[in-house]
Amino acid sequence: MASRTDNMALRTSQQSGVSEQVPHVTDLEPDAAALEQAEFRQWESKRKRASVLIGSAIIQLPIWGFAMSYGVFQEYFTSNWIFNGSQGATGVIGTTTNGVMYLSMPFLFALFTKRWARYRQTAAFCGTILTCLSFLLSSFGTETWHLIATQGVLAALGCALIYSPTTLSLGEWFTNSNRAVAYGVVLSCKNIIGSTCPFLLRSMLDTYGFRTTMRIWAAVVGGTSILAIFLIPAHPSSLLTNTPRARMIPWAFLHHRTFYIYSVAIILQSCGYGIPQTYLNTYAHEVTLLSQTSATLLLTLFNIPGIASSSFFGYLIDNKRFPLSATTVTSISAVCSALSAFLFWGLTSQGSMALLVLFSITFGFFAGGYSATWGGVINELESEAAQRNEAIDTGMLYGLLNGARGVGYVSGGLAGVALLKAGGETAIGGFGYGTPYGPLILFTGLSSVFGGWGLLWRWKKVPGLLRWV
């Protein structure tokens, strides 16, 4: 009897052990479903980020294609002037375009950061309409001021209205670990546009004339903008603004000294960056006596290195093996571009195309990649805000950095006119320095090197290092 009882107890314990070892199927189903749902969300997030990156790359064409190629129109007008008024006055269109775009960005970024985030795509479509109408109206212009108003002001406002909301979404879809690389890729696409559009627009001008070219360009702007805007939705986090408090933009970063250090550096660097874009063509043609084709080629060589440098400088900040701080990378860009201006542009002489080619490539590479470091600047300010337990809006911050660049562009353009006039009255040494462009060369090099002055501020924070700074 006892034996039978022991056997029954043994079977019961074995069954109990088996039941403990084999999980119920119903317990596994929720885990599998949750895992599958998580994988789907991850895949969907990657797909949307890829869509946003592709759309941001495409939209560089309608935004920057005309602004980066205006020198082609300026050259075309010298032999094909069909308007009433001063032909020389059209030179302000290129400067005005960049100035209006960059200076309007802080206001537009503030507008679409939180309060009107849900209207970003609508605003970008409105910007597309304004830009297309502006270029279309310019094709019917008869006076010089018609071109300045339509191309220099209205089209620039339309492009800024496209750029601001779409760039905000780009910054929100990419996090600290890959934001600098994303900005670098987009800026590389911008430099591709700057390298190819001058030849495209020049060919259209020679084939169809000014008026038909502007109508074709209006159609190109409309088609590419609409496609790109559909690919760049607002990030869900920007739409969670149910309360008035959540809609407010945090401004605590304005109390951080780091923000002002980088803002001043961007203004100084931008002052010099626009000088070669404006005057390199005429310098090559008038001083080194190069042909017009060779002079135009230098501008292409100026923009092409930026295709690689934007991604390269973004990688220096974001890479996992040996990441560099934003301060270090901006200093590399600033010092190398300044040396390029002083040594290659400043030492050119009549017929020395080789040095001008070296200058175009090296300055275009190091100075062209400077803005790709902004992702690292934003990451640094985010870290400071986190240490102080403060909120920060990266979109608004990026808009203010663009505004600083706008101040630099406008200031450099105004300074360039005065410096060129001064250079015609007083020579500075020999080579390129002894030409009317000598003050411009010095200004370009000095403003470039001061674009990296944040490194000196960083060293002051290290005990015992550079106490004299």
Short mmCIF file of N, CA and C in Angstrom, two decimals, residues 154 211 274 280:
data_model
loop_
_atom_site.label_atom_id
_atom_site.label_comp_id
_atom_site.label_asym_id
_atom_site.label_seq_id
_atom_site.Cartn_x
_atom_site.Cartn_y
_atom_site.Cartn_z
N LEU A 154 11.58 88.46 -52.95
CA LEU A 154 10.43 87.55 -52.88
C LEU A 154 10.83 86.09 -53.03
N ARG A 211 14.35 85.00 -70.35
CA ARG A 211 12.94 84.90 -69.98
C ARG A 211 12.46 83.45 -69.97
N GLY A 274 32.12 84.19 -48.08
CA GLY A 274 31.44 84.66 -49.29
C GLY A 274 32.32 85.46 -50.22
N LEU A 280 36.32 85.64 -56.90
CA LEU A 280 37.34 84.77 -57.47
C LEU A 280 37.29 84.76 -58.99
#
